[in-house]
Amino acid sequence: QVQLAEYGGGLVQAGGSLSLSCAASGRTFSSYAIGWFRQAPGKEREFVAAISQSGVWTYYLDSVKGRFTISRDNAKNTVYLQMNSLKPEDTAVYYCAAGADYPEVTSLKYVYWGQGTQVTVSS
């Protein structure tokens, strides 16, 4: 069993940066790949980034490549999403997810979800 909680959302101007954290409880955190997803109003939840258990492998949505960086610290049971050069289209509720054996892009592969944190980018 893993419980997840996201932190770090907020309001930022276009071109600015935010750093999201996903803190996890449970001894099995390091055995799971972790994903970040987002959901904008009226849209389906979409994949943003994922990271393997060791942190060696990372994957990104094409539109965030070069702007977002996912990382993890297994000693702290925490995954991070550094978001730079933010755009208004990045506005969404951001969720972290765990429970996948591999860094998956589909939300169905993840078992555990956080409550989400709002990111709003003004133009």
PDB file of C-alpha atoms in Angstrom, residues 1-111:
ATOM      1  CA  GLN A   1       0.000   0.000   0.000  1.00  0.00           C
ATOM      2  CA  VAL A   2       1.328   3.418  -0.966  1.00  0.00           C
ATOM      3  CA  GLN A   3      -0.173   6.804  -0.151  1.00  0.00           C
ATOM      4  CA  LEU A   4       0.823   9.795  -2.247  1.00  0.00           C
ATOM      5  CA  ALA A   5       0.588  13.518  -1.643  1.00  0.00           C
ATOM      6  CA  GLU A   6       1.513  16.261  -4.103  1.00  0.00           C
ATOM      7  CA  TYR A   7       2.912  19.640  -3.120  1.00  0.00           C
ATOM      8  CA  GLY A   8       4.145  22.754  -4.844  1.00  0.00           C
ATOM      9  CA  GLY A   9       1.334  23.843  -7.122  1.00  0.00           C
ATOM     10  CA  GLY A  10       0.350  27.461  -7.479  1.00  0.00           C
ATOM     11  CA  LEU A  11      -0.088  30.444  -9.759  1.00  0.00           C
ATOM     12  CA  VAL A  12       2.790  31.533 -11.975  1.00  0.00           C
ATOM     13  CA  GLN A  13       3.209  33.781 -14.991  1.00  0.00           C
ATOM     14  CA  ALA A  14       4.031  32.361 -18.384  1.00  0.00           C
ATOM     15  CA  GLY A  15       7.741  31.690 -18.646  1.00  0.00           C
ATOM     16  CA  GLY A  16       8.046  31.044 -14.936  1.00  0.00           C
ATOM     17  CA  SER A  17       8.910  27.884 -13.017  1.00  0.00           C
ATOM     18  CA  LEU A  18       7.353  25.637 -10.411  1.00  0.00           C
ATOM     19  CA  SER A  19       8.656  22.577  -8.642  1.00  0.00           C
ATOM     20  CA  LEU A  20       6.203  19.858  -7.683  1.00  0.00           C
ATOM     21  CA  SER A  21       6.890  17.178  -5.105  1.00  0.00           C
ATOM     22  CA  CYS A  22       5.183  13.860  -4.581  1.00  0.00           C
ATOM     23  CA  ALA A  23       5.736  12.444  -1.120  1.00  0.00           C
ATOM     24  CA  ALA A  24       4.972   8.778  -0.599  1.00  0.00           C
ATOM     25  CA  SER A  25       4.400   6.593   2.412  1.00  0.00           C
ATOM     26  CA  GLY A  26       5.062   2.878   2.426  1.00  0.00           C
ATOM     27  CA  ARG A  27       8.132   0.724   2.273  1.00  0.00           C
ATOM     28  CA  THR A  28       7.541  -0.356  -1.325  1.00  0.00           C
ATOM     29  CA  PHE A  29       7.923   3.087  -2.888  1.00  0.00           C
ATOM     30  CA  SER A  30      11.296   2.325  -4.443  1.00  0.00           C
ATOM     31  CA  SER A  31       9.913  -0.782  -6.135  1.00  0.00           C
ATOM     32  CA  TYR A  32       7.496   1.231  -8.295  1.00  0.00           C
ATOM     33  CA  ALA A  33       7.838   3.343 -11.369  1.00  0.00           C
ATOM     34  CA  ILE A  34       6.241   6.751 -10.802  1.00  0.00           C
ATOM     35  CA  GLY A  35       4.245   8.867 -13.209  1.00  0.00           C
ATOM     36  CA  TRP A  36       3.008  12.434 -13.321  1.00  0.00           C
ATOM     37  CA  PHE A  37      -0.288  13.130 -15.058  1.00  0.00           C
ATOM     38  CA  ARG A  38      -2.388  16.255 -15.476  1.00  0.00           C
ATOM     39  CA  GLN A  39      -5.995  17.067 -16.146  1.00  0.00           C
ATOM     40  CA  ALA A  40      -7.254  20.392 -17.428  1.00  0.00           C
ATOM     41  CA  PRO A  41     -10.919  21.413 -17.128  1.00  0.00           C
ATOM     42  CA  GLY A  42     -13.039  19.633 -19.695  1.00  0.00           C
ATOM     43  CA  LYS A  43     -10.162  17.438 -20.843  1.00  0.00           C
ATOM     44  CA  GLU A  44      -9.058  13.904 -20.183  1.00  0.00           C
ATOM     45  CA  ARG A  45      -6.194  13.135 -17.867  1.00  0.00           C
ATOM     46  CA  GLU A  46      -2.942  13.011 -19.834  1.00  0.00           C
ATOM     47  CA  PHE A  47       0.515  11.631 -19.223  1.00  0.00           C
ATOM     48  CA  VAL A  48       3.235  14.157 -18.447  1.00  0.00           C
ATOM     49  CA  ALA A  49       6.328  12.252 -17.305  1.00  0.00           C
ATOM     50  CA  ALA A  50       7.420   8.958 -15.775  1.00  0.00           C
ATOM     51  CA  ILE A  51      10.501   7.615 -14.092  1.00  0.00           C
ATOM     52  CA  SER A  52      11.813   4.121 -13.477  1.00  0.00           C
ATOM     53  CA  GLN A  53      12.453   2.656 -10.061  1.00  0.00           C
ATOM     54  CA  SER A  54      16.153   3.499 -10.139  1.00  0.00           C
ATOM     55  CA  GLY A  55      15.625   6.874 -11.764  1.00  0.00           C
ATOM     56  CA  VAL A  56      17.769   5.952 -14.749  1.00  0.00           C
ATOM     57  CA  TRP A  57      14.920   5.912 -17.280  1.00  0.00           C
ATOM     58  CA  THR A  58      12.637   8.874 -17.802  1.00  0.00           C
ATOM     59  CA  TYR A  59       9.900   9.578 -20.320  1.00  0.00           C
ATOM     60  CA  TYR A  60       8.079  12.772 -21.214  1.00  0.00           C
ATOM     61  CA  LEU A  61       5.096  14.087 -23.105  1.00  0.00           C
ATOM     62  CA  ASP A  62       6.477  15.660 -26.267  1.00  0.00           C
ATOM     63  CA  SER A  63       5.141  19.096 -25.425  1.00  0.00           C
ATOM     64  CA  VAL A  64       7.048  19.239 -22.117  1.00  0.00           C
ATOM     65  CA  LYS A  65      10.379  17.797 -23.279  1.00  0.00           C
ATOM     66  CA  GLY A  66      13.186  20.223 -22.563  1.00  0.00           C
ATOM     67  CA  ARG A  67      11.019  22.164 -20.105  1.00  0.00           C
ATOM     68  CA  PHE A  68      10.074  19.601 -17.428  1.00  0.00           C
ATOM     69  CA  THR A  69      12.389  17.287 -15.502  1.00  0.00           C
ATOM     70  CA  ILE A  70      11.284  14.321 -13.407  1.00  0.00           C
ATOM     71  CA  SER A  71      13.540  12.946 -10.703  1.00  0.00           C
ATOM     72  CA  ARG A  72      13.282  10.868  -7.552  1.00  0.00           C
ATOM     73  CA  ASP A  73      14.974  10.401  -4.212  1.00  0.00           C
ATOM     74  CA  ASN A  74      14.149   6.928  -2.934  1.00  0.00           C
ATOM     75  CA  ALA A  75      15.785   7.631   0.421  1.00  0.00           C
ATOM     76  CA  LYS A  76      13.215  10.392   0.930  1.00  0.00           C
ATOM     77  CA  ASN A  77      10.325   8.539  -0.741  1.00  0.00           C
ATOM     78  CA  THR A  78       9.837  11.565  -2.974  1.00  0.00           C
ATOM     79  CA  VAL A  79       9.482  12.239  -6.676  1.00  0.00           C
ATOM     80  CA  TYR A  80       9.915  15.690  -8.154  1.00  0.00           C
ATOM     81  CA  LEU A  81       8.710  17.454 -11.261  1.00  0.00           C
ATOM     82  CA  GLN A  82      10.662  20.589 -12.098  1.00  0.00           C
ATOM     83  CA  MET A  83       8.672  22.701 -14.551  1.00  0.00           C
ATOM     84  CA  ASN A  84      10.386  25.534 -16.391  1.00  0.00           C
ATOM     85  CA  SER A  85       9.265  27.880 -19.178  1.00  0.00           C
ATOM     86  CA  LEU A  86       5.673  27.284 -18.209  1.00  0.00           C
ATOM     87  CA  LYS A  87       2.917  28.035 -20.705  1.00  0.00           C
ATOM     88  CA  PRO A  88      -0.784  28.754 -20.176  1.00  0.00           C
ATOM     89  CA  GLU A  89      -1.554  25.369 -21.747  1.00  0.00           C
ATOM     90  CA  ASP A  90       0.265  23.719 -18.844  1.00  0.00           C
ATOM     91  CA  THR A  91      -2.561  24.830 -16.558  1.00  0.00           C
ATOM     92  CA  ALA A  92      -4.114  21.739 -14.976  1.00  0.00           C
ATOM     93  CA  VAL A  93      -4.384  19.672 -11.830  1.00  0.00           C
ATOM     94  CA  TYR A  94      -1.222  17.612 -11.587  1.00  0.00           C
ATOM     95  CA  TYR A  95      -1.281  14.104 -10.103  1.00  0.00           C
ATOM     96  CA  CYS A  96       1.456  11.689  -9.219  1.00  0.00           C
ATOM     97  CA  ALA A  97       0.829   7.968  -9.508  1.00  0.00           C
ATOM     98  CA  ALA A  98       2.586   4.795  -8.399  1.00  0.00           C
ATOM     99  CA  GLY A  99       2.166   1.069  -8.680  1.00  0.00           C
ATOM    100  CA  ALA A 100       3.363   0.423 -12.202  1.00  0.00           C
ATOM    101  CA  ASP A 101       6.178  -2.023 -12.814  1.00  0.00           C
ATOM    102  CA  TYR A 102       7.549   0.103 -15.629  1.00  0.00           C
ATOM    103  CA  PRO A 103       7.377   3.825 -16.513  1.00  0.00           C
ATOM    104  CA  GLU A 104       4.011   3.726 -18.233  1.00  0.00           C
ATOM    105  CA  VAL A 105       2.271   6.444 -20.229  1.00  0.00           C
ATOM    106  CA  THR A 106      -1.219   5.101 -19.641  1.00  0.00           C
ATOM    107  CA  SER A 107      -2.954   5.914 -16.387  1.00  0.00           C
ATOM    108  CA  LEU A 108      -4.553   2.458 -16.217  1.00  0.00           C
ATOM    109  CA  LYS A 109      -1.173   0.937 -15.345  1.00  0.00           C
ATOM    110  CA  TYR A 110      -0.952   2.868 -12.081  1.00  0.00           C
ATOM    111  CA  VAL A 111      -2.656   1.741  -8.891  1.00  0.00           C
TER     112      VAL A 111
END
